[in-house]
Amino acid sequence: NFISAYTNKRTDEYGGDIHGRSRFMKEILEGIRKAIPSDVAIGIRLCGEELLDDRGGNTPEESLESIKIADKAGIDYLSVTAGWQESPVSVISRDVPMGNWLYIAERMKKNIKAPVSMAYRLFVPEIPEKAMAEGKLDLWEMCRPMIADPFLPKKIMEDRQQDIIPCIACNVCLARLFRDTELCCTVRPSLGHENEVEWGFYGFQKSKTKKKVIVIGAGIAGLQAAAIAAEKGHDVTIYEKNDHVGGQFSAAAHGPWGDQEFQRMVNYLKAQCDKHGVKIILKTPVTKELLEKEKADSVIIATGAAPDKSIPGSDKKHVVSLFDVLEGKVKLGQNVVIVGGTGAAISTALYILDKGKHTVAMVDKPKKFGLDVNPSYVWRYMKKLKEGNVVQMLQSAVKEIRDKEVVVEGPDKKETAIPADTVVLANLAPNKEVGYGKYAKDVYMIGDAVQVRRGTAAIRDGYKMGMRVDFFPYQTYHRIKH
Ligand SMILES: Cc1cc2nc3c(=O)[nH]c(=O)nc-3n(C[C@H](O)[C@H](O)[C@H](O)COP(=O)(O)O)c2cc1C
Ligand code: SF4
């Protein structure tokens, strides 16, 4: 990058001060302007604030100067950006409030003639709309929201906001890009399959035969499978033992740092279920008797995950599940021990830190915690755990839970007792509440009930299940044989 003082160390006329560093960009713009007809617009993407103060990046004044130079060189619009990959602050993750960077667009608008466009966490139309009305922005730009739903502008035009598949800023798409693998999107599994009819990017075709489908569990996998099966014309009922839909995603949406945005996906899936006529029966645990009575053609087990209670003492009163903690059902003691070191356990620790001055320790077997967390999130989570003085007991296991302490076996196999007023079980395992049985012609299992993974996999499982539900008999990996 010629423009940034962070990377441009040249000593010739293309280096030096911001004018020298902008020369390359200016000459390119002037060259293009001369070479193309005047009615063809030229836009440029430039950084309005590098957020690299810790390593000698451009100051905001220098960035503005480079943009003024581009403006004078004859650009027709500016796409202004914020930060670099190397920036030590969050730029596009969920912990950055939507609209956070609009002040940069506003500053550009005040200083240049060309219209200003900006992306960066403008995920809902109300925010850019307001900014435009206030003269802070000219064009609403989106990257991830359009990966999540390329029909977003059309749906807004048609006033169908409930149908917009919401980006949850998980950055799975980016992480895959950085690893040179094909993109995939957590909330839209059809990404990359737009031309394949069976993936339903333009909607699913009606099935020739109508099946009676029962889905057990209204988490994201179950909701997604049900919505597609119903869109295909099947008679679909979801049974959910809790009083709300959304499962782990809804619990996670209680977390701090923008995690409430998970609920947008739950709301979207629920809206799709409602739209396609899925019956959702809450507060109703499913029994084998119920299933045998219902005589469904297909049963989809989407019962998610639950804490593993095999540690001696797990049934004690001060032992709670991470879901109870996240849903605010638990009064936490001063010393909290979290059993687990995955992303779900870390989110629980952050929630607890956010709620008060607890002393928190996490215990789990891996050499590093958060191995399942996206790289663009894990560093900031670790930073926050450090700031909150969370003790990470790596390569360790809780051997026993006692009334006021837990016994931890460390990497050296030595056992130590650490104080614990509340023990949070965040050691999730597949929840196999419903046994396999001959209660339907076809029984499937999807989501964390198969194997505990991230939401990306749960939604994908649900989506593929919906795609395949009318192809019975169809052998899939998760199809359960009687
Ligand atoms: C998969 C992916 C690829 C991207 N590739 C580029 C790129 O090549 N050049 C660029 O300037 N920005 C790139 N970006 C950044 C986006 O253009 C955008 O600035 C950023 O995602 C913030 O906008 P958003 O909040 O609307 O996603 C990419 C982002 C994603 C998610
Ligand atoms: S993968 Fe995640 S961040 Fe990327 S578009 Fe999909 S939901 Fe948004």
XYZ file of C-alpha atoms and ligand atoms in Angstrom:
521
model
C 0.000 0.000 0.000
C 1.605 3.219 -1.212
C -0.574 5.572 0.804
C 0.084 4.323 4.327
C 3.083 5.377 6.371
C 2.860 1.882 7.895
C 3.897 0.195 4.645
C 5.417 2.844 2.356
C 9.069 3.188 3.328
C 10.230 4.547 -0.046
C 12.619 7.444 -0.239
C 11.857 8.435 -3.876
C 9.024 10.710 -5.080
C 6.490 7.887 -4.403
C 7.304 7.913 -0.711
C 7.903 10.537 1.945
C 4.984 12.684 3.072
C 1.314 11.994 2.310
C 1.568 13.817 -1.034
C 4.463 11.604 -2.120
C 2.724 8.492 -0.820
C -0.475 9.440 -2.708
C 1.324 10.133 -5.995
C 0.934 6.562 -7.319
C -2.822 6.604 -6.685
C -3.155 10.102 -8.186
C -1.317 9.148 -11.385
C -3.440 6.022 -11.822
C -6.653 8.004 -11.374
C -5.547 10.717 -13.797
C -4.460 8.072 -16.309
C -7.794 6.259 -16.112
C -9.696 9.539 -16.349
C -7.880 10.348 -19.603
C -8.345 6.859 -21.019
C -12.074 6.338 -20.489
C -15.123 8.277 -21.713
C -16.248 11.073 -19.419
C -19.641 9.430 -18.845
C -18.015 6.403 -17.212
C -17.793 6.833 -13.461
C -14.579 6.225 -11.556
C -14.815 5.192 -7.954
C -12.025 4.499 -5.515
C -11.881 2.696 -2.222
C -9.668 4.470 0.274
C -9.105 4.220 3.974
C -10.549 7.127 5.966
C -9.013 6.086 9.270
C -6.351 3.394 9.460
C -6.618 2.661 13.198
C -2.940 1.764 13.197
C -1.765 4.318 15.748
C 0.239 1.658 17.589
C 2.395 0.907 14.543
C 2.854 4.169 12.713
C -0.049 4.150 10.266
C -1.499 7.291 8.706
C -3.089 9.809 11.030
C -6.763 10.610 10.296
C -5.546 13.956 8.894
C -3.182 12.187 6.482
C -5.938 9.803 5.389
C -8.226 12.750 4.734
C -5.490 14.451 2.734
C -5.042 11.370 0.513
C -8.782 11.336 -0.118
C -8.776 15.029 -0.994
C -6.016 14.260 -3.522
C -8.203 11.527 -5.075
C -11.135 13.933 -5.158
C -9.084 16.533 -7.021
C -7.874 13.851 -9.440
C -11.469 13.486 -10.614
C -13.131 10.564 -8.839
C -16.901 10.269 -9.231
C -17.446 8.566 -5.900
C -15.494 7.466 -2.864
C -15.946 4.203 -1.010
C -14.439 5.023 2.351
C -13.123 2.296 4.645
C -12.036 1.975 8.256
C -9.071 0.097 9.661
C -6.736 -2.605 8.415
C -6.531 -6.330 9.104
C -3.699 -5.429 11.472
C -5.722 -2.839 13.408
C -5.615 -3.689 17.106
C -9.266 -2.708 17.554
C -12.415 -4.434 16.341
C -13.617 -3.010 13.046
C -16.262 -5.288 11.549
C -17.071 -7.836 14.229
C -20.281 -7.976 16.260
C -18.826 -6.046 19.179
C -18.697 -2.964 16.931
C -22.129 -1.344 17.077
C -23.854 -0.930 13.730
C -23.180 2.536 12.347
C -20.056 2.973 14.490
C -17.884 4.223 11.626
C -20.321 6.628 10.002
C -18.465 9.581 11.498
C -15.670 8.813 9.011
C -18.077 9.066 6.061
C -19.426 12.291 7.506
C -15.934 13.774 7.731
C -15.271 12.868 4.097
C -18.589 14.361 3.018
C -17.612 17.647 4.628
C -14.287 17.729 2.820
C -14.735 16.411 -0.721
C -17.004 17.003 -3.715
C -17.500 13.362 -4.756
C -20.383 11.375 -3.245
C -19.387 9.152 -0.322
C -20.274 5.512 0.016
C -19.531 3.303 3.018
C -20.070 -0.274 4.244
C -18.801 -1.484 7.667
C -21.550 -2.822 9.894
C -24.452 -1.083 8.193
C -26.575 -4.214 8.477
C -30.078 -2.775 8.725
C -31.549 -0.139 6.391
C -32.656 2.221 9.148
C -29.073 3.221 10.016
C -27.799 4.247 6.558
C -31.208 5.727 5.756
C -30.942 8.027 8.769
C -27.323 8.877 7.936
C -28.317 9.806 4.399
C -31.194 11.935 5.645
C -28.736 13.738 7.934
C -26.292 14.334 5.091
C -23.585 12.040 6.488
C -23.602 9.489 3.664
C -24.609 9.285 0.001
C -24.586 5.569 -0.778
C -25.244 2.524 1.395
C -22.637 -0.099 0.673
C -22.814 -3.667 1.981
C -20.546 -6.644 1.742
C -21.469 -9.362 4.223
C -25.188 -8.504 4.389
C -25.275 -9.088 0.614
C -23.377 -12.376 0.912
C -25.955 -13.435 3.484
C -28.828 -12.294 1.297
C -28.245 -11.031 -2.236
C -31.970 -10.216 -2.421
C -31.652 -7.753 0.458
C -32.324 -4.578 -1.598
C -35.279 -6.224 -3.356
C -36.764 -7.393 -0.071
C -36.423 -3.888 1.363
C -38.110 -2.433 -1.719
C -40.943 -4.916 -1.281
C -41.161 -4.168 2.444
C -40.347 -7.793 3.315
C -37.745 -7.203 5.981
C -38.804 -10.321 7.884
C -37.596 -12.348 4.879
C -34.068 -10.900 4.872
C -31.495 -13.516 5.859
C -29.496 -11.549 8.420
C -25.707 -11.547 8.477
C -24.559 -12.220 12.034
C -21.023 -10.882 11.471
C -19.527 -14.267 12.328
C -16.788 -13.740 9.699
C -16.765 -17.385 8.642
C -16.784 -16.129 5.033
C -13.664 -14.062 5.655
C -11.874 -16.810 7.558
C -12.361 -19.159 4.627
C -11.174 -16.507 2.189
C -7.952 -16.138 4.162
C -7.441 -19.884 3.916
C -8.035 -19.950 0.165
C -11.062 -22.195 0.502
C -14.373 -21.562 -1.202
C -16.674 -19.163 0.612
C -19.463 -20.430 2.751
C -21.953 -18.473 4.788
C -23.316 -19.434 8.190
C -26.787 -18.090 7.587
C -27.094 -18.920 3.877
C -25.924 -22.432 3.028
C -26.962 -21.934 -0.614
C -23.929 -19.664 -1.149
C -22.044 -21.015 -4.163
C -24.977 -23.242 -5.161
C -27.183 -20.528 -6.643
C -27.492 -22.326 -9.998
C -28.436 -25.685 -8.501
C -32.218 -25.879 -8.230
C -32.186 -28.297 -5.298
C -30.420 -25.695 -3.128
C -33.488 -23.452 -3.371
C -31.724 -20.110 -3.764
C -34.723 -18.852 -5.741
C -37.153 -20.784 -3.548
C -37.883 -24.488 -3.158
C -40.145 -26.349 -5.547
C -43.235 -28.038 -4.163
C -42.836 -31.724 -3.470
C -44.966 -34.189 -5.457
C -46.005 -36.050 -2.334
C -46.978 -34.518 0.967
C -45.354 -36.009 4.037
C -46.113 -35.619 7.683
C -42.895 -34.400 9.278
C -42.151 -34.010 12.975
C -39.134 -32.014 14.063
C -37.974 -32.423 17.645
C -36.352 -29.232 18.852
C -36.787 -25.625 17.734
C -33.114 -24.672 17.730
C -31.622 -23.240 14.571
C -31.124 -26.661 12.946
C -34.718 -27.711 13.618
C -36.203 -24.370 12.559
C -34.187 -24.349 9.348
C -35.153 -27.917 8.408
C -38.806 -27.270 9.246
C -39.011 -24.029 7.258
C -37.706 -25.680 4.087
C -39.766 -28.853 4.489
C -42.893 -26.708 4.900
C -41.965 -24.493 1.956
C -41.922 -27.687 -0.098
C -45.490 -28.326 0.955
C -45.039 -30.904 3.713
C -47.131 -30.942 6.858
C -44.551 -29.956 9.489
C -44.803 -29.758 13.269
C -41.983 -28.783 15.613
C -42.106 -29.889 19.236
C -39.993 -27.831 21.620
C -39.644 -28.547 25.326
C -38.816 -24.922 26.237
C -41.189 -21.972 26.137
C -39.352 -20.302 23.261
C -37.665 -21.148 19.985
C -34.014 -20.618 19.079
C -32.225 -23.134 21.322
C -28.559 -22.362 21.862
C -28.649 -19.375 19.494
C -31.284 -17.711 21.661
C -29.242 -18.428 24.781
C -26.112 -17.061 23.094
C -28.060 -13.921 22.162
C -28.034 -12.948 25.850
C -24.259 -12.600 25.673
C -22.477 -9.236 25.634
C -20.542 -7.515 22.849
C -23.227 -7.581 20.186
C -24.203 -11.216 20.609
C -27.850 -10.140 20.744
C -27.572 -10.137 16.949
C -27.857 -13.957 17.022
C -31.514 -13.380 17.772
C -31.960 -11.806 14.334
C -31.302 -15.217 12.778
C -33.701 -16.932 15.166
C -36.361 -14.349 14.300
C -35.739 -14.855 10.600
C -36.061 -18.649 10.840
C -39.187 -18.365 12.991
C -40.695 -15.952 10.442
C -39.986 -18.463 7.650
C -41.598 -21.261 9.662
C -44.670 -19.077 10.250
C -44.821 -18.031 6.618
C -44.802 -21.629 5.393
C -47.262 -22.913 7.965
C -45.038 -24.861 10.370
C -46.901 -25.674 13.583
C -44.669 -24.957 16.577
C -45.719 -26.612 19.821
C -43.802 -25.218 22.790
C -43.343 -26.599 26.310
C -43.881 -30.124 25.033
C -41.121 -32.686 25.528
C -41.384 -35.465 22.989
C -41.826 -39.023 24.157
C -41.703 -42.245 22.195
C -45.409 -42.653 22.930
C -46.194 -39.271 21.359
C -44.213 -40.165 18.265
C -45.820 -43.573 17.941
C -49.241 -41.955 18.216
C -48.465 -39.232 15.656
C -47.410 -41.738 12.988
C -45.275 -39.248 11.081
C -43.604 -40.174 7.810
C -40.391 -38.484 8.898
C -39.025 -37.600 12.305
C -36.098 -35.191 12.501
C -34.255 -35.202 15.809
C -32.769 -31.749 16.376
C -32.420 -31.847 20.132
C -29.127 -29.954 20.203
C -26.565 -30.221 22.966
C -26.644 -30.354 26.743
C -23.915 -30.224 29.389
C -22.222 -33.508 30.133
C -23.139 -34.393 33.708
C -20.769 -37.296 34.156
C -18.436 -35.464 36.577
C -19.129 -36.674 40.131
C -21.064 -33.954 41.980
C -22.757 -32.577 38.832
C -26.149 -32.955 40.487
C -25.307 -30.545 43.327
C -27.399 -27.399 43.748
C -24.629 -24.945 42.873
C -23.941 -26.708 39.555
C -25.725 -25.028 36.643
C -25.727 -25.165 32.868
C -24.323 -22.411 30.684
C -27.792 -21.949 29.196
C -29.285 -21.192 32.614
C -26.512 -18.658 33.189
C -26.931 -16.960 29.809
C -30.698 -16.831 30.210
C -30.295 -15.088 33.568
C -31.900 -17.911 35.562
C -29.019 -18.261 38.011
C -27.719 -16.165 40.896
C -23.978 -16.629 40.624
C -21.678 -16.949 43.630
C -18.419 -15.018 43.969
C -16.102 -17.784 42.740
C -17.273 -19.244 39.461
C -15.670 -22.255 37.805
C -16.611 -22.913 34.192
C -16.132 -26.464 33.001
C -15.196 -26.098 29.339
C -12.921 -24.064 27.088
C -14.807 -23.912 23.794
C -16.403 -20.838 22.254
C -19.626 -21.446 24.180
C -17.685 -21.559 27.462
C -15.788 -18.383 26.586
C -19.024 -16.552 25.728
C -20.383 -17.629 29.106
C -17.267 -16.286 30.843
C -17.647 -12.955 29.031
C -21.302 -12.811 30.047
C -20.362 -13.414 33.682
C -17.636 -10.747 33.557
C -20.163 -8.344 32.105
C -22.623 -9.005 34.934
C -20.417 -8.298 37.907
C -17.161 -8.682 39.734
C -16.924 -12.450 39.883
C -13.719 -14.426 40.089
C -13.825 -16.751 37.105
C -11.753 -19.828 36.273
C -12.136 -22.021 33.197
C -11.013 -25.638 33.135
C -10.618 -27.827 30.058
C -8.292 -30.313 28.389
C -6.924 -28.546 25.271
C -3.603 -26.712 25.193
C -5.458 -23.598 24.035
C -9.034 -22.465 24.627
C -11.397 -21.263 21.921
C -10.073 -23.651 19.276
C -13.527 -23.667 17.668
C -13.757 -19.855 17.586
C -13.282 -17.876 14.383
C -9.770 -16.335 14.226
C -11.231 -12.852 13.848
C -12.985 -13.267 17.206
C -10.659 -15.402 19.259
C -7.994 -12.731 19.840
C -10.496 -10.214 21.161
C -12.151 -12.848 23.373
C -8.765 -13.775 24.813
C -8.001 -10.098 25.389
C -11.253 -9.672 27.286
C -10.677 -12.818 29.368
C -7.255 -11.442 30.272
C -8.674 -8.029 31.172
C -11.243 -9.791 33.379
C -8.477 -11.839 35.083
C -10.113 -15.112 34.067
C -7.868 -18.006 35.070
C -7.487 -20.447 32.185
C -6.589 -23.904 33.476
C -5.391 -25.553 30.281
C -4.742 -29.273 29.847
C -6.776 -29.817 32.983
C -9.948 -31.649 33.927
C -12.494 -31.310 36.724
C -12.471 -34.642 38.534
C -15.016 -33.915 41.226
C -17.399 -31.151 42.247
C -17.649 -30.595 45.990
C -19.864 -28.181 47.934
C -17.445 -25.223 47.930
C -14.687 -26.356 45.575
C -13.826 -28.413 42.543
C -10.978 -30.881 42.257
C -8.900 -30.184 39.157
C -6.357 -32.533 37.656
C -3.593 -30.456 36.043
C -1.226 -31.279 33.166
C 1.160 -32.886 35.676
C -1.699 -35.212 36.807
C -1.624 -33.587 40.255
C -4.991 -32.800 41.805
C -5.720 -29.353 43.287
C -8.896 -28.064 44.906
C -10.011 -24.611 43.747
C -12.830 -22.566 45.329
C -16.172 -22.738 43.537
C -19.401 -21.153 44.767
C -21.001 -21.780 41.383
C -19.941 -24.395 38.846
C -21.079 -23.772 35.279
C -21.180 -26.814 33.044
C -20.226 -25.611 29.579
C -18.907 -29.003 28.513
C -21.515 -29.674 25.868
C -22.323 -33.113 24.509
C -24.980 -34.263 22.026
C -28.391 -34.322 23.658
C -29.893 -37.730 22.931
C -33.069 -37.279 24.936
C -35.142 -39.108 22.373
C -34.013 -42.636 21.652
C -34.031 -44.059 18.156
C -37.082 -46.133 17.473
C -39.480 -47.390 14.845
C -41.833 -44.469 15.299
C -41.589 -43.224 11.716
C -40.708 -44.581 8.308
C -37.744 -42.310 8.304
C -35.779 -40.928 11.239
C -32.978 -38.410 10.923
C -30.729 -36.578 13.316
C -29.214 -33.140 12.658
C -27.281 -30.372 14.378
C -25.495 -30.709 17.699
C -27.534 -33.812 18.514
C -25.164 -35.552 16.083
C -21.980 -33.818 17.186
C -21.407 -30.554 19.016
C -20.238 -27.934 16.529
C -20.696 -24.230 15.754
C -23.923 -22.659 14.487
C -22.637 -22.731 10.908
C -22.840 -26.533 10.929
C -26.216 -26.639 12.694
C -27.856 -24.348 10.137
C -26.208 -26.249 7.301
C -27.426 -29.586 8.687
C -30.949 -28.181 8.967
C -30.803 -26.751 5.481
C -29.602 -29.992 3.906
C -32.198 -31.913 5.858
C -34.907 -29.661 4.442
C -33.485 -30.170 0.957
C -33.587 -33.940 1.309
C -36.688 -34.601 3.333
C -38.822 -35.532 0.340
C -36.307 -37.856 -1.248
C -37.104 -40.810 1.013
C -35.624 -43.363 0.858
C -32.462 -41.288 0.679
C -29.266 -42.352 2.335
C -27.610 -39.495 4.184
C -24.856 -39.594 6.679
C -27.126 -38.788 9.555
C -29.996 -41.053 8.589
C -30.691 -43.404 11.428
C -31.183 -47.040 10.530
C -33.658 -49.022 12.603
C -15.467 -12.486 1.819
C -15.008 -11.066 1.814
C -14.103 -10.620 0.856
C -13.662 -9.301 0.860
N -12.777 -8.872 -0.088
C -12.398 -7.567 -0.121
C -11.528 -7.063 -1.130
O -11.058 -7.807 -1.982
N -11.208 -5.746 -1.103
C -11.707 -4.896 -0.161
O -11.409 -3.688 -0.203
N -12.521 -5.340 0.808
C -12.880 -6.642 0.843
N -13.707 -7.091 1.837
C -14.185 -6.126 2.846
C -15.571 -5.640 2.452
O -15.554 -5.018 1.198
C -16.163 -4.668 3.469
O -15.408 -3.499 3.497
C -16.205 -5.243 4.863
O -16.698 -6.562 4.833
C -17.093 -4.388 5.765
O -18.368 -4.223 5.210
P -19.647 -5.061 5.710
O -19.790 -4.754 7.172
O -20.784 -4.547 4.870
O -19.341 -6.490 5.461
C -14.143 -8.407 1.844
C -15.037 -8.867 2.806
C -15.474 -10.176 2.802
C -16.461 -10.609 3.853
S -20.477 -16.049 6.902
Fe -21.122 -14.871 8.678
S -20.200 -12.859 8.375
Fe -20.089 -13.880 6.419
S -21.932 -13.185 5.372
Fe -22.442 -15.119 6.352
S -23.299 -14.568 8.341
Fe -22.246 -12.761 7.531
